[in-house]
PDB file of C-alpha atoms in Angstrom:
ATOM      1  CA  MET A   1     -43.090  16.229  97.083  1.00  0.00           C
ATOM      2  CA  SER A   2     -45.418  19.058  97.341  1.00  0.00           C
ATOM      3  CA  ILE A   3     -44.038  19.791 101.131  1.00  0.00           C
ATOM      4  CA  ILE A   4     -40.745  20.164  99.002  1.00  0.00           C
ATOM      5  CA  SER A   5     -42.013  22.334  96.299  1.00  0.00           C
ATOM      6  CA  ARG A   6     -43.802  24.661  98.547  1.00  0.00           C
ATOM      7  CA  GLN A   7     -40.583  25.137 100.913  1.00  0.00           C
ATOM      8  CA  ILE A   8     -38.620  25.996  97.481  1.00  0.00           C
ATOM      9  CA  MET A   9     -41.470  28.650  96.235  1.00  0.00           C
ATOM     10  CA  GLN A  10     -41.293  30.141 100.143  1.00  0.00           C
ATOM     11  CA  GLU A  11     -37.867  30.467  99.492  1.00  0.00           C
ATOM     12  CA  THR A  12     -37.684  31.931  96.231  1.00  0.00           C
ATOM     13  CA  LYS A  13     -40.783  34.344  96.244  1.00  0.00           C
ATOM     14  CA  MET A  14     -39.879  37.540  94.863  1.00  0.00           C
ATOM     15  CA  ASN A  15     -40.935  40.742  97.093  1.00  0.00           C
ATOM     16  CA  SER A  16     -42.459  43.800  94.815  1.00  0.00           C
ATOM     17  CA  LEU A  17     -41.733  47.409  95.345  1.00  0.00           C
ATOM     18  CA  ILE A  18     -44.412  48.697  97.050  1.00  0.00           C
ATOM     19  CA  GLY A  19     -44.401  45.644  99.071  1.00  0.00           C
ATOM     20  CA  GLN A  20     -46.982  43.286  97.502  1.00  0.00           C
ATOM     21  CA  GLN A  21     -46.055  39.700  97.444  1.00  0.00           C
ATOM     22  CA  GLY A  22     -47.038  37.608  94.675  1.00  0.00           C
ATOM     23  CA  VAL A  23     -46.274  33.864  95.072  1.00  0.00           C
ATOM     24  CA  MET A  24     -46.345  31.866  92.005  1.00  0.00           C
ATOM     25  CA  ARG A  25     -47.648  28.778  92.784  1.00  0.00           C
ATOM     26  CA  PRO A  26     -47.232  25.794  90.401  1.00  0.00           C
ATOM     27  CA  LYS A  27     -50.622  24.382  88.859  1.00  0.00           C
ATOM     28  CA  SER A  28     -52.511  21.983  90.818  1.00  0.00           C
ATOM     29  CA  SER A  29     -56.129  21.430  91.468  1.00  0.00           C
ATOM     30  CA  SER A  30     -55.358  21.615  95.583  1.00  0.00           C
ATOM     31  CA  LEU A  31     -53.649  24.660  95.674  1.00  0.00           C
ATOM     32  CA  LYS A  32     -55.233  27.946  94.671  1.00  0.00           C
ATOM     33  CA  LYS A  33     -54.375  30.598  92.217  1.00  0.00           C
ATOM     34  CA  THR A  34     -53.417  33.663  93.369  1.00  0.00           C
ATOM     35  CA  LEU A  35     -52.960  36.966  91.367  1.00  0.00           C
ATOM     36  CA  VAL A  36     -49.757  38.754  91.150  1.00  0.00           C
ATOM     37  CA  SER A  37     -49.069  42.242  90.059  1.00  0.00           C
ATOM     38  CA  GLY A  38     -46.305  44.784  89.950  1.00  0.00           C
ATOM     39  CA  LEU A  39     -46.007  48.078  89.131  1.00  0.00           C
ATOM     40  CA  THR A  40     -42.657  50.242  88.783  1.00  0.00           C
ATOM     41  CA  LEU A  41     -43.235  53.391  89.655  1.00  0.00           C
ATOM     42  CA  THR A  42     -39.557  55.011  90.226  1.00  0.00           C
ATOM     43  CA  SER A  43     -39.669  56.404  86.606  1.00  0.00           C
ATOM     44  CA  LEU A  44     -42.720  57.846  86.785  1.00  0.00           C
ATOM     45  CA  VAL A  45     -42.096  59.668  89.951  1.00  0.00           C
ATOM     46  CA  ASP A  46     -39.149  60.908  87.951  1.00  0.00           C
ATOM     47  CA  CYS A  47     -41.472  62.821  85.356  1.00  0.00           C
ATOM     48  CA  PHE A  48     -43.637  64.518  88.498  1.00  0.00           C
ATOM     49  CA  THR A  49     -40.661  65.586  90.172  1.00  0.00           C
ATOM     50  CA  ILE A  50     -39.718  67.149  86.696  1.00  0.00           C
ATOM     51  CA  LEU A  51     -42.875  68.723  86.045  1.00  0.00           C
ATOM     52  CA  VAL A  52     -43.150  69.988  89.847  1.00  0.00           C
ATOM     53  CA  VAL A  53     -39.611  71.586  89.425  1.00  0.00           C
ATOM     54  CA  TYR A  54     -40.945  73.203  85.750  1.00  0.00           C
ATOM     55  CA  LEU A  55     -44.307  74.591  87.528  1.00  0.00           C
ATOM     56  CA  LEU A  56     -42.328  75.991  90.947  1.00  0.00           C
ATOM     57  CA  VAL A  57     -40.049  77.627  88.520  1.00  0.00           C
ATOM     58  CA  ALA A  58     -42.298  78.741  85.722  1.00  0.00           C
ATOM     59  CA  THR A  59     -44.921  80.234  88.210  1.00  0.00           C
ATOM     60  CA  THR A  60     -44.465  83.289  89.734  1.00  0.00           C
ATOM     61  CA  PHE A  61     -46.732  84.028  92.849  1.00  0.00           C
ATOM     62  CA  GLY A  62     -48.860  87.513  93.430  1.00  0.00           C
ATOM     63  CA  THR A  63     -48.277  89.030  90.204  1.00  0.00           C
ATOM     64  CA  GLU A  64     -50.504  89.464  87.458  1.00  0.00           C
ATOM     65  CA  GLN A  65     -49.954  87.381  84.122  1.00  0.00           C
ATOM     66  CA  ILE A  66     -50.457  89.696  81.217  1.00  0.00           C
ATOM     67  CA  ASP A  67     -50.408  89.181  77.391  1.00  0.00           C
ATOM     68  CA  ILE A  68     -47.689  90.714  75.509  1.00  0.00           C
ATOM     69  CA  SER A  69     -48.724  91.906  72.096  1.00  0.00           C
ATOM     70  CA  LYS A  70     -46.084  90.742  69.805  1.00  0.00           C
ATOM     71  CA  ASP A  71     -46.238  93.584  67.595  1.00  0.00           C
ATOM     72  CA  ILE A  72     -44.584  95.824  70.644  1.00  0.00           C
ATOM     73  CA  GLU A  73     -41.130  95.635  71.653  1.00  0.00           C
ATOM     74  CA  MET A  74     -41.129  96.829  75.308  1.00  0.00           C
ATOM     75  CA  PRO A  75     -38.573  98.742  76.846  1.00  0.00           C
ATOM     76  CA  ARG A  76     -35.874  96.577  79.213  1.00  0.00           C
ATOM     77  CA  ALA A  77     -35.674  97.408  83.156  1.00  0.00           C
ATOM     78  CA  GLN A  78     -33.620  96.165  86.017  1.00  0.00           C
ATOM     79  CA  TRP A  79     -35.384  98.090  88.760  1.00  0.00           C
ATOM     80  CA  GLY A  80     -39.323  97.656  87.948  1.00  0.00           C
ATOM     81  CA  ASP A  81     -42.050  96.340  90.122  1.00  0.00           C
ATOM     82  CA  ASP A  82     -44.540  93.613  89.966  1.00  0.00           C
ATOM     83  CA  ILE A  83     -46.958  94.071  87.735  1.00  0.00           C
ATOM     84  CA  THR A  84     -50.815  94.500  89.244  1.00  0.00           C
ATOM     85  CA  SER A  85     -53.857  93.737  88.156  1.00  0.00           C
ATOM     86  CA  GLY A  86     -55.473  96.754  85.736  1.00  0.00           C
ATOM     87  CA  ALA A  87     -56.903  98.071  82.501  1.00  0.00           C
ATOM     88  CA  MET A  88     -54.374  97.153  79.812  1.00  0.00           C
ATOM     89  CA  LEU A  89     -53.646  99.749  76.894  1.00  0.00           C
ATOM     90  CA  ARG A  90     -51.030  99.170  74.371  1.00  0.00           C
ATOM     91  CA  ILE A  91     -49.831 101.176  71.503  1.00  0.00           C
ATOM     92  CA  SER A  92     -47.284  99.916  69.090  1.00  0.00           C
ATOM     93  CA  GLU A  93     -46.275 102.110  65.691  1.00  0.00           C
ATOM     94  CA  ASP A  94     -49.652 101.627  64.023  1.00  0.00           C
ATOM     95  CA  SER A  95     -52.030 100.989  66.262  1.00  0.00           C
ATOM     96  CA  VAL A  96     -53.725 101.741  69.946  1.00  0.00           C
ATOM     97  CA  ILE A  97     -55.571  98.877  71.541  1.00  0.00           C
ATOM     98  CA  LEU A  98     -57.475  99.289  74.537  1.00  0.00           C
ATOM     99  CA  ASP A  99     -58.417  95.939  76.032  1.00  0.00           C
ATOM    100  CA  ASN A 100     -57.939  93.608  73.129  1.00  0.00           C
ATOM    101  CA  LYS A 101     -59.940  96.431  70.658  1.00  0.00           C
ATOM    102  CA  ASN A 102     -58.724  98.892  68.361  1.00  0.00           C
ATOM    103  CA  VAL A 103     -59.419 102.559  69.384  1.00  0.00           C
ATOM    104  CA  SER A 104     -58.530 105.558  68.042  1.00  0.00           C
ATOM    105  CA  ILE A 105     -56.718 108.701  69.872  1.00  0.00           C
ATOM    106  CA  ASP A 106     -59.628 110.557  69.347  1.00  0.00           C
ATOM    107  CA  SER A 107     -62.199 108.211  71.192  1.00  0.00           C
ATOM    108  CA  LEU A 108     -59.588 107.339  73.734  1.00  0.00           C
ATOM    109  CA  PRO A 109     -60.471 109.677  76.628  1.00  0.00           C
ATOM    110  CA  GLU A 110     -64.314 108.442  76.406  1.00  0.00           C
ATOM    111  CA  ARG A 111     -63.051 104.611  75.945  1.00  0.00           C
ATOM    112  CA  LEU A 112     -61.108 104.927  78.898  1.00  0.00           C
ATOM    113  CA  ALA A 113     -64.048 106.774  81.054  1.00  0.00           C
ATOM    114  CA  GLU A 114     -66.613 104.166  80.075  1.00  0.00           C
ATOM    115  CA  LEU A 115     -63.780 101.278  81.230  1.00  0.00           C
ATOM    116  CA  LYS A 116     -63.076 102.960  84.079  1.00  0.00           C
ATOM    117  CA  LYS A 117     -66.598 103.133  84.936  1.00  0.00           C
ATOM    118  CA  LYS A 118     -67.277  99.520  84.467  1.00  0.00           C
ATOM    119  CA  SER A 119     -64.290  98.332  85.890  1.00  0.00           C
ATOM    120  CA  GLY A 120     -63.591 100.512  88.611  1.00  0.00           C
ATOM    121  CA  SER A 121     -60.137 100.033  88.731  1.00  0.00           C
ATOM    122  CA  GLU A 122     -57.543 102.787  89.384  1.00  0.00           C
ATOM    123  CA  THR A 123     -54.573 101.313  87.585  1.00  0.00           C
ATOM    124  CA  ILE A 124     -53.997 101.427  83.820  1.00  0.00           C
ATOM    125  CA  ILE A 125     -51.069  99.112  82.505  1.00  0.00           C
ATOM    126  CA  LEU A 126     -49.417 100.626  79.345  1.00  0.00           C
ATOM    127  CA  GLN A 127     -47.657  98.987  76.935  1.00  0.00           C
ATOM    128  CA  ALA A 128     -45.803 101.062  74.465  1.00  0.00           C
ATOM    129  CA  ASP A 129     -43.120 100.072  72.016  1.00  0.00           C
ATOM    130  CA  LYS A 130     -39.721 101.408  72.820  1.00  0.00           C
ATOM    131  CA  LYS A 131     -39.030 102.959  69.777  1.00  0.00           C
ATOM    132  CA  LEU A 132     -41.942 105.186  70.055  1.00  0.00           C
ATOM    133  CA  ASP A 133     -41.407 109.098  71.058  1.00  0.00           C
ATOM    134  CA  PHE A 134     -42.887 110.473  74.055  1.00  0.00           C
ATOM    135  CA  SER A 135     -44.993 112.339  71.781  1.00  0.00           C
ATOM    136  CA  ARG A 136     -46.951 109.027  70.819  1.00  0.00           C
ATOM    137  CA  VAL A 137     -47.237 108.065  74.493  1.00  0.00           C
ATOM    138  CA  ASN A 138     -47.873 111.274  75.804  1.00  0.00           C
ATOM    139  CA  PRO A 139     -52.202 111.544  74.640  1.00  0.00           C
ATOM    140  CA  LEU A 140     -52.518 108.163  76.196  1.00  0.00           C
ATOM    141  CA  VAL A 141     -51.147 109.451  79.879  1.00  0.00           C
ATOM    142  CA  LEU A 142     -53.263 112.285  79.314  1.00  0.00           C
ATOM    143  CA  ALA A 143     -56.334 110.295  78.438  1.00  0.00           C
ATOM    144  CA  SER A 144     -55.673 108.120  81.034  1.00  0.00           C
ATOM    145  CA  LEU A 145     -55.506 111.045  83.841  1.00  0.00           C
ATOM    146  CA  GLN A 146     -58.961 112.498  81.805  1.00  0.00           C
ATOM    147  CA  ALA A 147     -60.622 109.465  82.528  1.00  0.00           C
ATOM    148  CA  GLY A 148     -59.842 109.327  86.237  1.00  0.00           C
ATOM    149  CA  PHE A 149     -56.780 106.558  86.432  1.00  0.00           C
ATOM    150  CA  SER A 150     -54.352 107.740  89.212  1.00  0.00           C
ATOM    151  CA  LYS A 151     -51.840 104.986  88.893  1.00  0.00           C
ATOM    152  CA  VAL A 152     -50.472 104.323  85.254  1.00  0.00           C
ATOM    153  CA  GLN A 153     -48.075 101.550  84.979  1.00  0.00           C
ATOM    154  CA  PHE A 154     -45.627 101.362  82.183  1.00  0.00           C
ATOM    155  CA  ALA A 155     -45.029  97.930  81.920  1.00  0.00           C
ATOM    156  CA  VAL A 156     -41.619  96.840  80.956  1.00  0.00           C
ATOM    157  CA  LEU A 157     -39.487  93.423  80.151  1.00  0.00           C
ATOM    158  CA  TYR A 158     -37.288  92.193  83.452  1.00  0.00           C
ATOM    159  CA  GLU A 159     -34.087  92.344  82.809  1.00  0.00           C
ATOM    160  CA  GLU A 160     -31.663  90.456  85.194  1.00  0.00           C
ATOM    161  CA  THR A 161     -29.415  93.049  87.180  1.00  0.00           C
ATOM    162  CA  LYS A 162     -25.905  92.753  85.996  1.00  0.00           C
TER     163      LYS A 162
ATOM    164  CA  MET B   1     -54.515  26.962  81.486  1.00  0.00           C
ATOM    165  CA  ALA B   2     -58.251  27.863  82.949  1.00  0.00           C
ATOM    166  CA  ASN B   3     -60.421  25.163  84.424  1.00  0.00           C
ATOM    167  CA  GLY B   4     -63.474  25.289  85.820  1.00  0.00           C
ATOM    168  CA  LYS B   5     -62.876  26.145  89.320  1.00  0.00           C
ATOM    169  CA  ASN B   6     -59.538  27.887  89.177  1.00  0.00           C
ATOM    170  CA  LYS B   7     -58.525  31.030  86.729  1.00  0.00           C
ATOM    171  CA  ASN B   8     -54.993  32.702  86.011  1.00  0.00           C
ATOM    172  CA  LEU B   9     -55.506  36.119  86.764  1.00  0.00           C
ATOM    173  CA  ASP B  10     -51.941  37.307  86.008  1.00  0.00           C
ATOM    174  CA  PHE B  11     -51.544  40.636  84.098  1.00  0.00           C
ATOM    175  CA  GLU B  12     -48.768  43.657  84.175  1.00  0.00           C
ATOM    176  CA  ILE B  13     -49.381  47.322  83.302  1.00  0.00           C
ATOM    177  CA  ASN B  14     -46.574  47.891  81.339  1.00  0.00           C
ATOM    178  CA  LEU B  15     -45.805  51.960  82.545  1.00  0.00           C
ATOM    179  CA  LEU B  16     -42.839  52.371  80.008  1.00  0.00           C
ATOM    180  CA  PRO B  17     -44.330  54.049  77.058  1.00  0.00           C
ATOM    181  CA  ILE B  18     -46.656  55.864  78.887  1.00  0.00           C
ATOM    182  CA  ILE B  19     -43.652  57.416  80.871  1.00  0.00           C
ATOM    183  CA  SER B  20     -41.519  57.766  77.292  1.00  0.00           C
ATOM    184  CA  ILE B  21     -44.850  59.452  76.122  1.00  0.00           C
ATOM    185  CA  LEU B  22     -44.555  62.114  79.289  1.00  0.00           C
ATOM    186  CA  ALA B  23     -40.961  62.702  79.307  1.00  0.00           C
ATOM    187  CA  VAL B  24     -41.131  63.637  75.617  1.00  0.00           C
ATOM    188  CA  CYS B  25     -44.421  66.178  76.680  1.00  0.00           C
ATOM    189  CA  LEU B  26     -42.139  67.630  79.604  1.00  0.00           C
ATOM    190  CA  GLY B  27     -39.080  68.462  76.916  1.00  0.00           C
ATOM    191  CA  MET B  28     -41.355  70.059  74.529  1.00  0.00           C
ATOM    192  CA  LEU B  29     -43.461  71.987  77.359  1.00  0.00           C
ATOM    193  CA  LEU B  30     -39.627  73.264  78.324  1.00  0.00           C
ATOM    194  CA  LEU B  31     -38.719  74.204  75.556  1.00  0.00           C
ATOM    195  CA  THR B  32     -41.383  75.828  74.284  1.00  0.00           C
ATOM    196  CA  THR B  33     -41.888  77.971  77.208  1.00  0.00           C
ATOM    197  CA  VAL B  34     -41.185  81.650  76.815  1.00  0.00           C
ATOM    198  CA  TRP B  35     -38.924  82.692  79.981  1.00  0.00           C
ATOM    199  CA  VAL B  36     -40.032  86.311  80.024  1.00  0.00           C
ATOM    200  CA  ARG B  37     -41.028  88.291  82.953  1.00  0.00           C
ATOM    201  CA  VAL B  38     -43.074  91.662  82.730  1.00  0.00           C
ATOM    202  CA  ALA B  39     -42.340  94.469  85.355  1.00  0.00           C
ATOM    203  CA  ALA B  40     -43.666  98.158  85.368  1.00  0.00           C
ATOM    204  CA  PHE B  41     -42.689 101.494  86.890  1.00  0.00           C
ATOM    205  CA  ASN B  42     -45.991 102.818  88.641  1.00  0.00           C
ATOM    206  CA  ALA B  43     -45.993 106.268  88.014  1.00  0.00           C
ATOM    207  CA  ASN B  44     -48.716 108.210  90.540  1.00  0.00           C
ATOM    208  CA  GLN B  45     -50.337 111.184  88.765  1.00  0.00           C
ATOM    209  CA  ALA B  46     -52.167 114.207  90.720  1.00  0.00           C
ATOM    210  CA  LEU B  47     -55.701 113.991  90.676  1.00  0.00           C
ATOM    211  CA  GLY B  48     -56.459 116.161  93.727  1.00  0.00           C
ATOM    212  CA  THR B  49     -57.791 119.544  94.186  1.00  0.00           C
ATOM    213  CA  GLU B  50     -55.910 122.107  95.815  1.00  0.00           C
ATOM    214  CA  GLU B  51     -57.675 121.864  99.261  1.00  0.00           C
ATOM    215  CA  THR B  52     -55.690 118.340  99.150  1.00  0.00           C
ATOM    216  CA  ALA B  53     -52.208 119.745  98.027  1.00  0.00           C
ATOM    217  CA  GLU B  54     -49.909 119.658 101.145  1.00  0.00           C
ATOM    218  CA  LYS B  55     -48.743 123.248 101.871  1.00  0.00           C
ATOM    219  CA  LYS B  56     -44.678 122.153 101.886  1.00  0.00           C
ATOM    220  CA  ASN B  57     -43.302 120.340  98.796  1.00  0.00           C
ATOM    221  CA  PRO B  58     -41.052 117.183  99.888  1.00  0.00           C
ATOM    222  CA  SER B  59     -37.573 117.483  98.415  1.00  0.00           C
ATOM    223  CA  SER B  60     -37.187 116.010  95.170  1.00  0.00           C
ATOM    224  CA  LEU B  61     -35.418 115.623  92.004  1.00  0.00           C
ATOM    225  CA  TRP B  62     -36.363 117.021  88.643  1.00  0.00           C
ATOM    226  CA  VAL B  63     -35.828 115.104  85.530  1.00  0.00           C
ATOM    227  CA  GLU B  64     -36.064 117.268  82.672  1.00  0.00           C
ATOM    228  CA  PHE B  65     -35.375 116.223  78.660  1.00  0.00           C
ATOM    229  CA  GLN B  66     -34.564 119.136  76.929  1.00  0.00           C
ATOM    230  CA  ASN B  67     -35.322 119.648  73.207  1.00  0.00           C
ATOM    231  CA  ASP B  68     -31.899 119.513  72.003  1.00  0.00           C
ATOM    232  CA  GLY B  69     -31.568 116.125  73.605  1.00  0.00           C
ATOM    233  CA  THR B  70     -29.699 116.515  76.964  1.00  0.00           C
ATOM    234  CA  ILE B  71     -31.138 115.480  80.126  1.00  0.00           C
ATOM    235  CA  GLN B  72     -31.080 118.242  83.347  1.00  0.00           C
ATOM    236  CA  ILE B  73     -31.139 117.018  86.493  1.00  0.00           C
ATOM    237  CA  THR B  74     -32.333 120.040  89.188  1.00  0.00           C
ATOM    238  CA  ALA B  75     -32.832 119.434  92.870  1.00  0.00           C
ATOM    239  CA  LYS B  76     -35.601 120.849  94.511  1.00  0.00           C
ATOM    240  CA  ASP B  77     -36.327 121.756  97.682  1.00  0.00           C
ATOM    241  CA  ILE B  78     -33.194 119.664  99.516  1.00  0.00           C
ATOM    242  CA  LYS B  79     -31.243 121.376 102.032  1.00  0.00           C
ATOM    243  CA  ASN B  80     -27.757 121.215 102.753  1.00  0.00           C
ATOM    244  CA  LEU B  81     -27.235 119.826  99.464  1.00  0.00           C
ATOM    245  CA  PRO B  82     -23.439 120.681  97.869  1.00  0.00           C
ATOM    246  CA  LYS B  83     -24.062 123.380  94.859  1.00  0.00           C
ATOM    247  CA  TYR B  84     -22.061 121.022  92.544  1.00  0.00           C
ATOM    248  CA  LEU B  85     -25.116 118.672  93.169  1.00  0.00           C
ATOM    249  CA  LEU B  86     -27.851 121.458  92.618  1.00  0.00           C
ATOM    250  CA  SER B  87     -28.022 121.181  89.261  1.00  0.00           C
ATOM    251  CA  PHE B  88     -26.445 118.751  86.261  1.00  0.00           C
ATOM    252  CA  ARG B  89     -26.761 118.389  82.467  1.00  0.00           C
ATOM    253  CA  THR B  90     -25.732 115.362  80.060  1.00  0.00           C
ATOM    254  CA  SER B  91     -24.956 116.042  76.668  1.00  0.00           C
ATOM    255  CA  ASP B  92     -23.446 112.887  75.382  1.00  0.00           C
ATOM    256  CA  SER B  93     -24.548 111.570  72.094  1.00  0.00           C
ATOM    257  CA  SER B  94     -25.123 107.844  73.269  1.00  0.00           C
ATOM    258  CA  ASP B  95     -28.234 106.985  75.209  1.00  0.00           C
ATOM    259  CA  ALA B  96     -26.153 104.666  77.382  1.00  0.00           C
ATOM    260  CA  ARG B  97     -23.670 107.343  78.506  1.00  0.00           C
ATOM    261  CA  LYS B  98     -26.473 109.785  79.315  1.00  0.00           C
ATOM    262  CA  VAL B  99     -28.046 107.197  81.377  1.00  0.00           C
ATOM    263  CA  SER B 100     -25.045 105.966  83.085  1.00  0.00           C
ATOM    264  CA  ASN B 101     -23.722 109.919  83.948  1.00  0.00           C
ATOM    265  CA  ILE B 102     -27.460 110.529  85.357  1.00  0.00           C
ATOM    266  CA  ASP B 103     -27.338 107.159  87.102  1.00  0.00           C
ATOM    267  CA  PHE B 104     -23.871 108.350  88.803  1.00  0.00           C
ATOM    268  CA  HIS B 105     -25.133 112.276  89.406  1.00  0.00           C
ATOM    269  CA  ILE B 106     -28.121 110.767  91.208  1.00  0.00           C
ATOM    270  CA  GLN B 107     -26.335 108.406  93.652  1.00  0.00           C
ATOM    271  CA  ARG B 108     -24.199 111.546  94.783  1.00  0.00           C
ATOM    272  CA  ILE B 109     -27.211 113.156  95.264  1.00  0.00           C
ATOM    273  CA  LYS B 110     -29.071 110.107  97.231  1.00  0.00           C
ATOM    274  CA  LYS B 111     -25.886 109.808  99.424  1.00  0.00           C
ATOM    275  CA  ALA B 112     -25.570 113.213 100.072  1.00  0.00           C
ATOM    276  CA  ASN B 113     -29.391 113.300 100.634  1.00  0.00           C
ATOM    277  CA  PRO B 114     -30.681 109.650 101.910  1.00  0.00           C
ATOM    278  CA  GLU B 115     -34.457 111.180 102.839  1.00  0.00           C
ATOM    279  CA  LEU B 116     -34.531 111.433  98.925  1.00  0.00           C
ATOM    280  CA  ASN B 117     -37.546 109.959  97.811  1.00  0.00           C
ATOM    281  CA  THR B 118     -39.214 111.387  94.948  1.00  0.00           C
ATOM    282  CA  ALA B 119     -38.242 112.459  91.641  1.00  0.00           C
ATOM    283  CA  LEU B 120     -40.557 114.263  88.596  1.00  0.00           C
ATOM    284  CA  VAL B 121     -39.254 113.408  85.374  1.00  0.00           C
ATOM    285  CA  LEU B 122     -40.493 115.715  82.659  1.00  0.00           C
ATOM    286  CA  PRO B 123     -39.821 113.877  78.933  1.00  0.00           C
ATOM    287  CA  SER B 124     -39.960 116.448  75.824  1.00  0.00           C
ATOM    288  CA  ALA B 125     -41.882 115.724  72.809  1.00  0.00           C
ATOM    289  CA  ASP B 126     -39.453 113.781  70.806  1.00  0.00           C
ATOM    290  CA  ALA B 127     -37.378 112.017  73.717  1.00  0.00           C
ATOM    291  CA  LYS B 128     -37.270 108.037  72.835  1.00  0.00           C
ATOM    292  CA  TYR B 129     -39.937 106.321  75.279  1.00  0.00           C
ATOM    293  CA  GLU B 130     -36.840 103.777  75.771  1.00  0.00           C
ATOM    294  CA  LEU B 131     -34.389 106.364  77.532  1.00  0.00           C
ATOM    295  CA  VAL B 132     -37.211 107.658  79.461  1.00  0.00           C
ATOM    296  CA  VAL B 133     -37.827 104.252  81.069  1.00  0.00           C
ATOM    297  CA  ALA B 134     -34.151 103.570  81.386  1.00  0.00           C
ATOM    298  CA  VAL B 135     -33.686 107.037  83.446  1.00  0.00           C
ATOM    299  CA  MET B 136     -36.964 105.815  85.429  1.00  0.00           C
ATOM    300  CA  ASP B 137     -34.590 102.669  86.019  1.00  0.00           C
ATOM    301  CA  LYS B 138     -32.238 104.610  87.152  1.00  0.00           C
ATOM    302  CA  LEU B 139     -34.106 106.181  89.549  1.00  0.00           C
ATOM    303  CA  LYS B 140     -35.544 102.901  91.004  1.00  0.00           C
ATOM    304  CA  LYS B 141     -32.274 101.610  91.384  1.00  0.00           C
ATOM    305  CA  ASN B 142     -31.029 104.307  93.467  1.00  0.00           C
ATOM    306  CA  GLN B 143     -34.262 103.713  95.921  1.00  0.00           C
ATOM    307  CA  ILE B 144     -36.161 107.173  94.920  1.00  0.00           C
ATOM    308  CA  LYS B 145     -39.747 105.276  95.028  1.00  0.00           C
ATOM    309  CA  ASP B 146     -41.831 107.978  94.176  1.00  0.00           C
ATOM    310  CA  ILE B 147     -41.458 108.800  90.414  1.00  0.00           C
ATOM    311  CA  GLY B 148     -44.462 111.191  89.005  1.00  0.00           C
ATOM    312  CA  ILE B 149     -44.080 111.770  84.730  1.00  0.00           C
ATOM    313  CA  ALA B 150     -45.375 115.091  84.015  1.00  0.00           C
ATOM    314  CA  PRO B 151     -47.037 115.336  80.307  1.00  0.00           C
ATOM    315  CA  LEU B 152     -46.608 117.280  77.533  1.00  0.00           C
TER     316      LEU B 152
END
C-alpha cells in the first residue's frame, strides 16, 4: 500500500515556478516531512518593470536639475540648450532671489561677487518671469557681468518642436 | 499534526497585497510627477581687455529692439549678401507675427551665408522678456550658436 501511494505522489507532484519541487507526503511516522514553499514573482517583476520604465523616462542624463519657482512663469522655447550647473538668480514681479535668499537690487553686485568668489563658477542661471520688461532683467545681467560671471544662462521651459 | 519527532513546516508568503500596494504607489507616482524640462540660452558676455579683442569682427546679425516696438535686423560684416537682406524691420502689432517674420528673414540670411554663426541681441527697456527669448529661440533654430545680449 505504501509503495502504491508513493508512486501516486511521484506522478502528481507539482513543480513550482522557480524550479523548486515540493512534495507533499502523507503523514506517516516512517516518512519524513518536507518543506513546501511557493513564491509567485510574475506580478512583482511586472511592477519592477514599470518602475524601471518610469525612471528611464523621468531621468535626464547629463543635465542639471533645477528648482522652478512657483511664482515665476518662465518663457517657453524649442531650441534651448541643456542647462548646466551654476549660481541661481531668480526675478519675479516683486522679488529678486539669489540662491534661495531675497536680495535687493542695490546689494546684488556685492552678493554676486561674494558668490563668485565662493563658488568659482563662471555661470549664472537667470530665471525670470516672462511678463517682465527687459528693463527689470537688465540690472541682473549687468550685476552678473560686474561680478565676473562670463556666462549668463537664461532658463526657459522646453517646448516640444512642432 | 505535530508529534515529537517531525513537525510540519509548510508556509506560504502571500505577495498579492504587497504587489497591490506597490502598484498603487507607482500609479500615484506617475500621476503626480511634473513632466517639465528646463532648457537655457547661453549668452556669452565680453569680459576681455582690449589686448584680447580680435582685430577683425566676425560676420554677425544685430537684432535691435526699437523703442517704438519694432525689431530691426542688420547684417554686419557679411560679404556678398544681397542688398535686400542687409537690413530688415518688422513692425507687426502681434508678437507672434514679429517672431515669425524674423524667423523667415534669418532663414534667408543663413541660406545666403551658411557660415554665419554670431548674433547680438540689443533689447530696449520696454521689450518684453518673453519676446527677447523668442527671438533668441529663432536664432538658435537657424543654427546661429553664438548669441550675445547687450545690456541697456
